[in-house]
Amino acid sequence: MASGASRSHRNPLRDERDKRLPRIAGPCSMVIFGVTGDLSRRKLMPAIYDLANRGLLPSGFALVGFARRDWADEDFAKIVYDAVRANARTPFREDVWRELSAGFRFVQGTFDDDDAFARLASTLTALDEVRGTDGNHAFYLSIPPAAFPVVCDQLKRSELAQPHDGRWRRVVIEKPFGHDLASARKLNAVVNSVFPEHSVFRIDHYLGKETVQNILALRFANQLFDPVWSAHYIDHVQITMAEDIGLGGRAGYYDGIGAARDVIQNHLLQLLALVAMEEPVSFAPAELQAEKIKVLSATRNIAPLDENSARGQYGPGWQGNEKVCGLLEEEGFAKDSTTETYAAIALEVDTRRWAGVPFYLRTGKRLGRRVTEIALVFKRAPHLPFDSTMTAELGQNALVIRVQPDEGVTLRFGSKVPGSSMEVRDVNMDFSYGEAFTESSPEAYERLILDVLLGEPSLFPVNAEVELSWQILDPVLEAWAKKGTPETYESGTWGPASADEMLARTGRSWRRP
Ligand SMILES: NC(=O)c1ccc[n+]([C@@H]2O[C@H](COP(=O)([O-])OP(=O)(O)OC[C@H]3O[C@@H](n4cnc5c(N)ncnc54)[C@H](OP(=O)(O)O)[C@@H]3O)[C@@H](O)[C@H]2O)c1
């Protein structure tokens, strides 16, 4: 008998369902509030079409748009059509479009209009009859966060939030989930007063990315990595989300929020949780959440905050070949705005596995390149049996999970340079999604919208995760608020000098991806 055959424990990546069978949503509809907005046009409508094109939506699926414009169903269908033609991932197919668009409805109204919600209720009742949506409805709040409470309240008062006879009602909320711990608690209380937690789907679109889900496969489906996945071998971890674009046209959303609230509180802390958590008992949602909650509970800022955090605001500079202005010259930003466009923090995870390993998180706009990656940087070999000149160009080993673009994994290690002398230099061994698999990855929103319709909550942070993340970030934000203006960095560079100093104090440096 093969050595593993007698082992009876469960394989955590398997469940009872055959993974080769597509997961198709049952009868249902989705209502999008804020259907005229940027997110809806760029991501949500195209993702719904792509799901239909892949045969993953039920045949009678209905999409209901709710917005202020005085539109008929046909006007709404034209908006969806334009969004799909511009942004869908999969090819356009007339037959798929015809069937999908037969289920489009538009309800005109403002969020404080009781009559509009009554019209929405009768539209959904009619769809249950005509399209067979069967009383199952998801409400996607793609709207300014300030409007979440009023829409939740309307859904409650119009009885749209209450399912009948074993049907379901779900609400989808976009980030930001509050702007600090107190407001997040308030928001969670409002949402949970209308929808039970199992019906609340908080979108962190990073969790819908294949490369992010691959962290779980890499860690828990292999034997190779786990033995070195700890303070015994890892010197520190760097989690980076860098963007090369600025904030032209997005002042309304971004001013007063800033990089830390926009990216660290959600995406980067979720990545940290997946990298640092222990193996879950199974991949059942509650087990996965339990591990993430545990690790976020053990995560703390490294003191003193002044030396272990950095923030900056982009000044003029170059983005590729284009000369660009600084944040304060961007349209819509106050000339004295203190909103940071770069944020870096140093964290530690107080567990046996991670004691003494700093986790450095950074994000910024107008940086050198658009890249998101997680780099586990290994300790140096305790002894090198070479002359120091032979290893002058040898750095630290690193395992880099490339989240986007150029999705894949890189392992960096030292190798002999060809020639008669012994010279060791860093080389990269690459796994690339594009080369290893023929099928292209679905967009994050395809996966997440499908999971909402299926009622599969694994990839959605629960309120405890949201609140723990704010608990980590709040002290940093408070310290920054006392300091006033952030340091300026030149557009096209890798951020403010204080961020480099933050790592240099411990003899480390940021990667230049
Ligand atoms: N855009 C992104 O890439 C992105 C990424 C992550 C998260 N998010 C989040 O997603 C949500 C939507 O973002 P967005 O960029 O799409 O915003 P947006 O472009 O400003 O769109 C907001 C939508 O809400 C509607 N709206 C606002 N106030 C309303 C009211 N009182 N009554 C009825 N409708 C109202 C707007 O309708 P009108 O057209 O009539 O004004 C518009 O359709 C926000 O929570 C945002 O934080 C966005």
Coordinates of C-alpha atoms and ligand atoms in Angstrom, one line a residue:
M1 CA 0.0 0.0 0.0
A2 CA 1.3 3.4 -0.9
S3 CA 2.3 5.3 2.2
G4 CA -0.4 8.0 1.9
A5 CA -3.3 5.5 1.0
S6 CA -4.0 4.4 4.5
R7 CA -4.3 8.0 5.8
S8 CA -7.9 8.8 6.6
H9 CA -7.8 12.5 7.1
R10 CA -9.7 14.8 4.8
N11 CA -8.1 16.5 1.9
P12 CA -8.9 20.2 2.6
L13 CA -9.2 21.2 -1.0
R14 CA -11.9 18.6 -1.8
D15 CA -15.5 18.7 -1.0
E16 CA -18.3 16.5 -2.0
R17 CA -19.1 18.3 -5.3
D18 CA -17.4 17.4 -8.5
K19 CA -15.3 20.5 -9.3
R20 CA -15.5 19.8 -13.1
L21 CA -19.2 20.6 -13.0
P22 CA -20.0 24.3 -13.5
R23 CA -21.6 26.0 -10.5
I24 CA -24.8 27.5 -11.9
A25 CA -26.9 29.9 -9.9
G26 CA -30.5 29.0 -9.2
P27 CA -33.5 31.2 -10.2
C28 CA -32.9 34.7 -9.1
S29 CA -32.5 38.4 -9.9
M30 CA -30.0 41.1 -9.0
V31 CA -31.0 44.7 -8.4
I32 CA -28.2 47.2 -8.8
F33 CA -28.5 50.6 -7.0
G34 CA -26.3 53.2 -8.5
V35 CA -26.5 51.6 -11.9
T36 CA -25.3 54.7 -13.8
G37 CA -22.1 54.8 -11.8
D38 CA -18.5 54.0 -12.8
L39 CA -18.3 50.7 -11.0
S40 CA -21.5 49.4 -12.5
R41 CA -20.5 50.3 -16.0
R42 CA -16.9 49.1 -15.9
K43 CA -17.3 46.0 -13.8
L44 CA -20.7 44.9 -12.7
M45 CA -22.7 44.9 -16.0
P46 CA -19.8 43.3 -18.0
A47 CA -19.4 40.6 -15.3
I48 CA -23.1 39.8 -15.5
Y49 CA -22.9 39.4 -19.2
D50 CA -19.7 37.3 -19.0
L51 CA -21.5 35.0 -16.5
A52 CA -24.4 34.6 -18.8
N53 CA -22.0 33.9 -21.7
R54 CA -20.4 31.2 -19.7
G55 CA -23.8 29.6 -19.0
L56 CA -23.6 30.3 -15.2
L57 CA -26.8 32.3 -14.8
P58 CA -30.2 30.7 -14.6
S59 CA -32.2 31.1 -17.9
G60 CA -34.7 33.5 -16.4
F61 CA -32.2 35.7 -14.7
A62 CA -33.3 39.3 -14.3
L63 CA -31.2 42.5 -13.8
V64 CA -33.0 45.5 -12.4
G65 CA -31.4 48.9 -12.5
F66 CA -32.4 51.5 -9.9
A67 CA -31.4 55.1 -10.6
R68 CA -32.5 58.7 -10.7
R69 CA -32.6 59.1 -14.5
D70 CA -35.9 59.1 -16.3
W71 CA -35.3 56.0 -18.3
A72 CA -37.4 53.3 -19.8
D73 CA -36.3 49.6 -19.8
E74 CA -35.0 50.1 -23.3
D75 CA -32.8 53.0 -22.3
F76 CA -31.4 51.0 -19.5
A77 CA -30.7 48.0 -21.8
K78 CA -28.8 50.4 -24.1
I79 CA -26.6 51.5 -21.2
V80 CA -25.9 47.8 -20.3
Y81 CA -25.2 47.1 -24.0
D82 CA -22.6 49.9 -24.2
A83 CA -21.0 48.8 -21.0
V84 CA -20.8 45.1 -22.1
R85 CA -19.4 46.0 -25.6
A86 CA -16.8 48.2 -24.0
N87 CA -15.8 46.1 -21.0
A88 CA -16.9 42.5 -21.2
R89 CA -14.1 39.8 -21.1
T90 CA -15.8 37.3 -23.3
P91 CA -16.9 37.6 -26.9
F92 CA -20.2 39.2 -27.7
R93 CA -22.9 36.7 -28.7
E94 CA -26.2 37.9 -30.0
D95 CA -28.2 34.9 -28.7
V96 CA -26.8 35.3 -25.1
W97 CA -27.5 39.0 -25.2
R98 CA -31.1 38.5 -26.4
E99 CA -31.9 36.1 -23.7
L100 CA -30.2 38.1 -21.0
S101 CA -31.6 41.5 -22.0
A102 CA -35.2 40.1 -22.0
G103 CA -34.8 40.2 -18.2
F104 CA -33.7 43.8 -17.9
R105 CA -36.0 46.2 -16.0
F106 CA -35.4 49.8 -14.8
V107 CA -36.9 51.5 -11.8
Q108 CA -36.6 55.3 -11.6
G109 CA -36.3 56.9 -8.2
T110 CA -34.2 58.4 -5.4
F111 CA -33.2 56.6 -2.3
D112 CA -35.6 58.5 -0.1
D113 CA -38.6 57.9 -2.3
D114 CA -41.0 55.3 -0.7
D115 CA -43.0 55.1 -3.9
A116 CA -39.9 54.1 -5.9
F117 CA -39.3 51.2 -3.5
A118 CA -42.9 50.2 -3.8
R119 CA -42.5 50.2 -7.6
L120 CA -39.3 48.1 -7.2
A121 CA -41.2 45.6 -5.1
S122 CA -43.9 45.2 -7.7
T123 CA -41.3 44.9 -10.4
L124 CA -39.7 42.1 -8.6
T125 CA -43.0 40.4 -7.9
A126 CA -43.8 40.6 -11.6
L127 CA -40.3 39.1 -12.5
D128 CA -41.0 36.2 -10.2
E129 CA -44.0 35.5 -12.4
V130 CA -42.7 36.3 -15.8
R131 CA -39.1 35.2 -15.5
G132 CA -39.4 32.7 -12.7
T133 CA -36.9 34.4 -10.4
D134 CA -38.8 32.7 -7.6
G135 CA -38.6 35.3 -4.9
N136 CA -34.8 35.2 -4.7
H137 CA -33.3 38.7 -5.0
A138 CA -29.8 40.2 -4.4
F139 CA -29.5 43.9 -3.8
Y140 CA -26.1 45.4 -4.9
L141 CA -25.4 48.7 -3.3
S142 CA -23.0 50.3 -5.8
I143 CA -23.6 53.7 -4.3
P144 CA -21.9 56.3 -2.1
P145 CA -21.3 54.7 1.3
A146 CA -23.3 57.6 3.0
A147 CA -26.4 56.2 1.2
F148 CA -26.0 52.6 2.6
P149 CA -28.2 53.3 5.7
V150 CA -31.1 54.9 3.8
V151 CA -31.2 52.1 1.2
C152 CA -31.0 49.4 3.9
D153 CA -33.8 51.2 5.7
Q154 CA -35.9 51.4 2.6
L155 CA -35.4 47.7 1.8
K156 CA -36.6 46.9 5.3
R157 CA -39.7 49.2 5.2
S158 CA -40.7 48.0 1.8
E159 CA -40.3 44.4 3.1
L160 CA -37.9 43.7 0.2
A161 CA -35.3 42.5 2.7
Q162 CA -37.5 39.7 4.1
P163 CA -37.5 36.5 2.2
H164 CA -40.6 34.2 2.2
D165 CA -41.1 30.5 2.1
G166 CA -37.4 29.4 2.0
R167 CA -36.4 32.0 -0.6
W168 CA -33.5 34.3 -0.1
R169 CA -32.7 38.0 0.0
R170 CA -29.0 39.2 0.0
V171 CA -27.3 42.5 0.2
V172 CA -24.0 43.3 -1.5
I173 CA -22.0 46.2 -0.1
E174 CA -19.0 47.8 -1.7
K175 CA -16.0 49.2 0.3
P176 CA -15.3 51.4 2.1
F177 CA -17.0 49.7 5.1
G178 CA -16.9 52.8 7.3
H179 CA -13.9 55.2 7.7
D180 CA -12.8 54.1 11.1
L181 CA -13.7 51.5 13.7
A182 CA -16.6 53.5 15.2
S183 CA -18.3 54.2 11.8
A184 CA -17.7 50.6 10.7
R185 CA -19.5 49.4 13.8
K186 CA -22.3 51.8 13.2
L187 CA -22.6 50.7 9.6
N188 CA -22.5 47.0 10.5
A189 CA -25.2 47.6 13.1
V190 CA -27.5 49.3 10.5
V191 CA -26.9 46.6 7.9
N192 CA -27.4 43.7 10.4
S193 CA -30.6 45.3 11.7
V194 CA -32.0 44.7 8.2
F195 CA -30.1 41.6 6.9
P196 CA -28.7 38.8 9.0
E197 CA -24.9 38.5 8.7
H198 CA -25.2 35.4 6.5
S199 CA -27.1 37.5 3.9
V200 CA -24.5 40.3 3.9
F201 CA -21.8 40.1 1.2
R202 CA -19.1 42.7 1.6
I203 CA -17.1 43.0 -1.6
D204 CA -13.3 43.1 -1.4
H205 CA -12.7 42.4 -5.0
Y206 CA -9.1 41.3 -4.3
L207 CA -10.5 38.1 -2.8
G208 CA -12.1 37.3 -6.2
K209 CA -8.8 37.3 -8.0
E210 CA -7.4 33.9 -9.0
T211 CA -4.0 34.8 -7.8
V212 CA -5.3 35.6 -4.3
Q213 CA -7.2 32.3 -4.1
N214 CA -4.0 30.7 -5.2
I215 CA -2.3 31.7 -1.9
L216 CA -4.5 29.0 -0.3
A217 CA -3.5 26.4 -3.0
L218 CA 0.2 27.3 -2.7
R219 CA 0.2 27.1 1.0
F220 CA -2.1 24.2 1.7
A221 CA -1.9 21.9 -1.3
N222 CA 1.9 21.6 -1.3
Q223 CA 4.4 20.2 1.1
L224 CA 7.3 22.3 -0.2
F225 CA 6.4 25.6 1.3
D226 CA 5.0 25.0 4.8
P227 CA 8.2 24.0 6.5
V228 CA 9.8 27.4 5.6
W229 CA 6.6 29.4 6.1
S230 CA 7.6 30.9 9.5
A231 CA 9.9 33.1 11.5
H232 CA 12.5 30.3 11.4
Y233 CA 13.2 31.1 7.8
I234 CA 11.4 34.2 6.8
D235 CA 13.1 37.6 7.6
H236 CA 10.1 39.8 6.6
V237 CA 7.1 40.0 4.3
Q238 CA 6.4 42.9 1.9
I239 CA 2.8 43.4 0.6
T240 CA 2.6 46.0 -2.1
M241 CA -0.2 47.5 -4.2
A242 CA 1.3 50.1 -6.4
E243 CA -0.5 52.1 -9.1
D244 CA 1.1 54.3 -11.7
I245 CA -2.0 56.4 -12.3
G246 CA -3.1 59.5 -10.4
L247 CA -6.4 60.7 -9.1
G248 CA -7.6 63.0 -11.9
G249 CA -11.4 63.0 -11.8
R250 CA -11.7 60.9 -8.6
A251 CA -11.5 63.7 -6.0
G252 CA -15.1 63.3 -4.9
Y253 CA -14.4 59.7 -3.8
Y254 CA -10.8 60.0 -2.7
D255 CA -10.3 63.3 -0.9
G256 CA -10.5 62.8 2.8
I257 CA -10.2 59.0 2.4
G258 CA -6.7 58.4 1.3
A259 CA -4.5 55.4 0.5
A260 CA -4.6 53.7 3.9
R261 CA -8.4 53.6 4.2
D262 CA -8.8 52.9 0.5
V263 CA -6.4 50.0 0.2
I264 CA -4.6 48.9 3.4
Q265 CA -7.8 48.5 5.5
N266 CA -9.3 46.1 3.1
H267 CA -7.1 44.6 0.3
L268 CA -3.7 44.5 2.0
L269 CA -4.9 43.3 5.4
Q270 CA -6.9 40.6 3.7
L271 CA -3.7 39.5 1.9
L272 CA -1.8 39.6 5.1
A273 CA -4.5 37.4 6.7
L274 CA -4.3 34.8 3.9
V275 CA -0.5 34.7 4.1
A276 CA -0.2 34.6 7.8
M277 CA -3.2 32.5 9.0
E278 CA -3.0 28.9 10.1
E279 CA -4.4 26.0 8.0
P280 CA -8.2 26.0 8.3
V281 CA -9.9 22.8 9.5
S282 CA -11.6 22.8 6.1
F283 CA -12.5 25.3 3.4
A284 CA -16.0 25.7 4.7
P285 CA -16.6 29.5 5.0
A286 CA -16.9 29.5 8.8
E287 CA -13.6 27.7 9.2
L288 CA -11.7 30.0 6.8
Q289 CA -13.2 33.0 8.5
A290 CA -12.2 31.7 11.9
E291 CA -8.6 31.5 10.9
K292 CA -8.6 35.0 9.3
I293 CA -10.2 36.4 12.4
K294 CA -7.7 34.7 14.6
V295 CA -4.7 36.1 12.7
L296 CA -6.1 39.6 12.4
S297 CA -6.7 39.5 16.2
A298 CA -3.0 38.8 16.7
T299 CA -1.8 41.5 14.3
R300 CA -0.4 44.8 15.8
N301 CA 1.3 47.9 14.8
I302 CA 5.0 48.0 15.5
A303 CA 5.9 50.8 17.9
P304 CA 6.8 53.7 17.7
L305 CA 4.2 54.5 15.0
D306 CA 6.2 57.6 13.9
E307 CA 9.1 55.4 12.8
N308 CA 7.0 52.4 11.6
S309 CA 4.6 54.1 9.2
A310 CA 5.0 56.6 6.3
R311 CA 2.6 58.6 4.2
G312 CA 3.0 60.8 1.3
Q313 CA 1.3 62.8 -1.4
Y314 CA 2.4 62.8 -5.0
G315 CA 3.8 66.0 -6.4
P316 CA 4.5 66.8 -10.1
G317 CA 6.7 64.4 -12.0
W318 CA 6.6 61.9 -14.9
Q319 CA 4.2 59.1 -15.6
G320 CA 6.0 57.3 -18.4
N321 CA 6.6 59.9 -21.1
E322 CA 4.0 62.3 -19.8
K323 CA 4.6 65.2 -17.5
V324 CA 2.0 65.1 -14.7
C325 CA 0.8 67.5 -12.0
G326 CA 0.8 66.9 -8.3
L327 CA -2.3 65.9 -6.3
L328 CA -2.9 69.5 -5.1
E329 CA -3.2 70.6 -8.7
E330 CA -5.7 67.9 -9.6
E331 CA -9.2 69.1 -10.3
G332 CA -11.4 68.9 -7.2
F333 CA -8.7 68.6 -4.5
A334 CA -8.4 71.4 -2.0
K335 CA -5.1 73.2 -2.3
D336 CA -4.5 72.3 1.4
S337 CA -5.7 68.7 1.2
T338 CA -3.8 66.5 3.6
T339 CA -5.2 63.3 1.9
E340 CA -2.3 60.8 1.5
T341 CA -1.8 59.0 -1.8
Y342 CA 0.9 56.8 -0.4
A343 CA 0.7 54.8 2.8
A344 CA 3.1 52.3 4.4
I345 CA 2.8 50.5 7.8
A346 CA 4.8 47.9 9.7
L347 CA 2.9 45.2 11.5
E348 CA 3.8 42.2 13.5
V349 CA 1.7 39.0 14.0
D350 CA 1.9 37.9 17.6
T351 CA 1.9 34.2 17.1
R352 CA 4.5 31.4 17.5
R353 CA 4.8 31.1 13.7
W354 CA 5.5 34.8 13.1
A355 CA 7.1 36.2 16.3
G356 CA 9.7 38.8 15.2
V357 CA 8.8 38.9 11.5
P358 CA 7.8 42.4 10.3
F359 CA 5.0 42.6 7.7
Y360 CA 5.4 45.7 5.7
L361 CA 2.3 46.9 3.8
R362 CA 2.5 49.7 1.3
T363 CA 0.3 51.3 -1.4
G364 CA 0.4 54.4 -3.5
K365 CA -0.7 56.3 -6.6
R366 CA 1.7 57.5 -9.3
L367 CA 4.4 55.1 -8.3
G368 CA 7.0 53.7 -10.7
R369 CA 4.8 50.8 -11.9
R370 CA 1.4 49.2 -11.5
V371 CA 2.0 46.1 -9.5
T372 CA 0.5 44.1 -6.7
E373 CA 2.6 41.4 -5.1
I374 CA 3.4 39.6 -1.8
A375 CA 7.0 39.0 -1.2
L376 CA 8.2 36.6 1.5
V377 CA 11.9 37.6 1.9
F378 CA 14.0 34.9 3.5
K379 CA 16.8 35.2 6.0
R380 CA 20.3 35.1 4.7
A381 CA 22.0 31.7 4.8
P382 CA 23.7 31.5 8.3
H383 CA 27.0 30.7 6.7
L384 CA 28.4 31.2 3.2
P385 CA 31.4 29.0 2.4
F386 CA 32.5 31.4 -0.3
D387 CA 34.9 34.4 -0.5
S388 CA 32.9 37.5 0.1
T389 CA 33.7 38.7 -3.5
M390 CA 32.0 35.5 -4.9
T391 CA 28.7 36.4 -3.2
A392 CA 28.8 40.2 -3.5
E393 CA 25.8 40.2 -5.8
L394 CA 23.8 37.6 -3.8
G395 CA 20.6 39.0 -2.2
Q396 CA 18.1 37.3 0.0
N397 CA 15.9 34.4 -1.3
A398 CA 12.4 35.5 -2.0
L399 CA 9.1 33.9 -2.8
V400 CA 7.0 36.4 -4.7
I401 CA 3.3 35.9 -5.3
R402 CA 2.5 38.2 -8.3
V403 CA -1.2 39.2 -7.8
Q404 CA -1.3 41.6 -10.8
P405 CA -0.5 42.2 -13.6
D406 CA 1.6 39.3 -15.0
E407 CA 0.0 36.9 -12.5
G408 CA 2.1 34.1 -11.2
V409 CA 4.8 33.2 -8.7
T410 CA 8.5 33.9 -8.7
L411 CA 11.1 32.1 -6.6
R412 CA 14.4 34.0 -6.3
F413 CA 17.6 32.2 -5.3
G414 CA 21.3 32.4 -5.9
S415 CA 22.9 30.6 -8.8
K416 CA 26.4 30.2 -10.1
V417 CA 27.2 32.6 -12.9
P418 CA 28.6 30.6 -15.9
G419 CA 32.4 30.8 -16.1
S420 CA 35.5 29.5 -14.6
S421 CA 35.2 31.3 -11.3
M422 CA 32.7 30.8 -8.6
E423 CA 30.4 33.7 -8.6
V424 CA 26.9 33.6 -7.2
R425 CA 24.1 35.9 -8.3
D426 CA 20.3 36.0 -7.9
V427 CA 18.1 34.4 -10.5
N428 CA 14.4 34.0 -10.8
M429 CA 12.3 30.9 -11.4
D430 CA 8.9 31.9 -12.7
F431 CA 5.5 30.4 -12.8
S432 CA 3.1 32.4 -15.0
Y433 CA -0.6 31.8 -15.2
G434 CA -0.7 32.9 -18.8
E435 CA 1.8 30.2 -19.8
A436 CA 0.7 27.3 -17.5
F437 CA -3.0 27.4 -18.2
T438 CA -4.9 27.7 -21.5
E439 CA -8.1 29.2 -20.0
S440 CA -8.0 32.9 -19.0
S441 CA -8.9 33.8 -15.5
P442 CA -12.4 35.2 -14.9
E443 CA -12.6 38.7 -13.6
A444 CA -12.8 39.1 -9.9
Y445 CA -16.4 40.5 -10.2
E446 CA -17.6 37.5 -12.2
R447 CA -16.5 35.1 -9.4
L448 CA -17.9 37.3 -6.6
I449 CA -21.3 38.0 -8.3
L450 CA -21.7 34.3 -9.0
D451 CA -20.8 33.5 -5.3
V452 CA -23.5 36.1 -4.1
L453 CA -26.1 34.4 -6.3
L454 CA -25.0 31.0 -5.1
G455 CA -25.0 32.1 -1.5
E456 CA -21.3 31.1 -1.1
P457 CA -19.7 33.4 1.4
S458 CA -16.1 32.3 1.6
L459 CA -14.6 35.2 -0.3
F460 CA -16.5 37.9 1.5
P461 CA -15.1 39.4 4.7
V462 CA -17.4 39.2 7.7
N463 CA -18.0 42.2 10.0
A464 CA -15.5 40.9 12.6
E465 CA -12.7 41.0 10.0
V466 CA -13.7 44.5 9.0
E467 CA -13.7 45.7 12.5
L468 CA -10.4 44.1 13.4
S469 CA -8.8 45.8 10.3
W470 CA -10.0 49.2 11.5
Q471 CA -8.7 48.4 15.0
I472 CA -5.2 47.9 13.4
L473 CA -5.4 51.0 11.2
D474 CA -7.1 53.5 13.5
P475 CA -4.0 54.3 15.7
V476 CA -2.0 55.0 12.6
L477 CA -4.6 57.3 11.1
E478 CA -4.9 59.1 14.4
A479 CA -1.2 59.7 14.6
W480 CA -1.1 60.9 11.0
A481 CA -4.0 63.3 11.6
K482 CA -2.0 65.0 14.4
K483 CA 1.0 65.5 12.0
G484 CA -0.8 67.6 9.4
T485 CA 0.5 67.6 5.9
P486 CA 2.0 64.4 4.4
E487 CA 5.5 64.4 2.8
T488 CA 5.5 65.1 -1.0
Y489 CA 7.0 62.5 -3.3
E490 CA 7.8 62.9 -7.0
S491 CA 5.3 61.3 -9.4
G492 CA 6.8 58.2 -11.0
T493 CA 9.1 57.4 -8.1
W494 CA 8.6 54.8 -5.4
G495 CA 7.1 57.1 -2.7
P496 CA 8.4 59.3 0.1
A497 CA 11.8 59.2 1.6
S498 CA 10.3 58.4 5.1
A499 CA 9.1 55.0 3.7
D500 CA 12.6 54.1 2.7
E501 CA 13.9 55.2 6.1
M502 CA 11.3 53.1 7.8
L503 CA 12.9 49.9 6.5
A504 CA 16.5 51.2 6.4
R505 CA 16.3 51.6 10.2
T506 CA 16.3 47.8 10.4
G507 CA 18.8 47.3 7.6
R508 CA 16.1 46.3 5.1
S509 CA 14.8 47.9 1.9
W510 CA 11.7 47.9 -0.3
R511 CA 11.7 45.8 -3.4
R512 CA 11.6 47.7 -6.6
P513 CA 9.3 45.3 -8.6
Ligands
LIG1 N1 -15.5 52.8 -9.1 C1 -14.7 51.9 -8.6 O1 -13.7 51.4 -9.2 C2 -14.9 51.3 -7.2 C3 -14.0 50.4 -6.6 C4 -14.3 49.9 -5.4 C5 -15.4 50.3 -4.7 N2 -16.2 51.2 -5.2 C6 -17.4 51.6 -4.4 O2 -18.6 51.3 -5.2 C7 -19.6 52.3 -5.0 C8 -20.0 53.0 -6.3 O3 -18.8 53.6 -6.8 P1 -18.8 54.3 -8.2 O4 -17.4 54.7 -8.5 O5 -19.6 53.6 -9.2 O6 -19.6 55.7 -7.8 P2 -20.2 56.8 -8.8 O7 -19.7 56.7 -10.1 O8 -20.2 58.1 -8.1 O9 -21.8 56.3 -8.9 C9 -22.6 56.4 -7.8 C10 -24.0 56.0 -8.2 O10 -24.9 56.2 -7.1 C11 -26.0 56.9 -7.6 N3 -26.6 57.8 -6.6 C12 -25.8 58.6 -5.7 N4 -26.7 59.2 -4.9 C13 -28.0 58.8 -5.2 C14 -29.3 59.1 -4.7 N5 -29.4 60.0 -3.7 N6 -30.3 58.5 -5.2 C15 -30.2 57.6 -6.3 N7 -28.9 57.3 -6.8 C16 -27.9 57.9 -6.3 C17 -25.5 57.7 -8.8 O11 -26.6 58.0 -9.6 P3 -26.6 59.3 -10.6 O12 -25.9 58.9 -11.8 O13 -28.0 59.6 -10.7 O14 -25.8 60.4 -9.8 C18 -24.6 56.7 -9.4 O15 -25.3 55.7 -10.2 C19 -19.0 53.2 -3.9 O16 -19.4 52.7 -2.6 C20 -17.5 53.1 -4.1 O17 -16.8 53.4 -2.9 C21 -16.0 51.8 -6.5

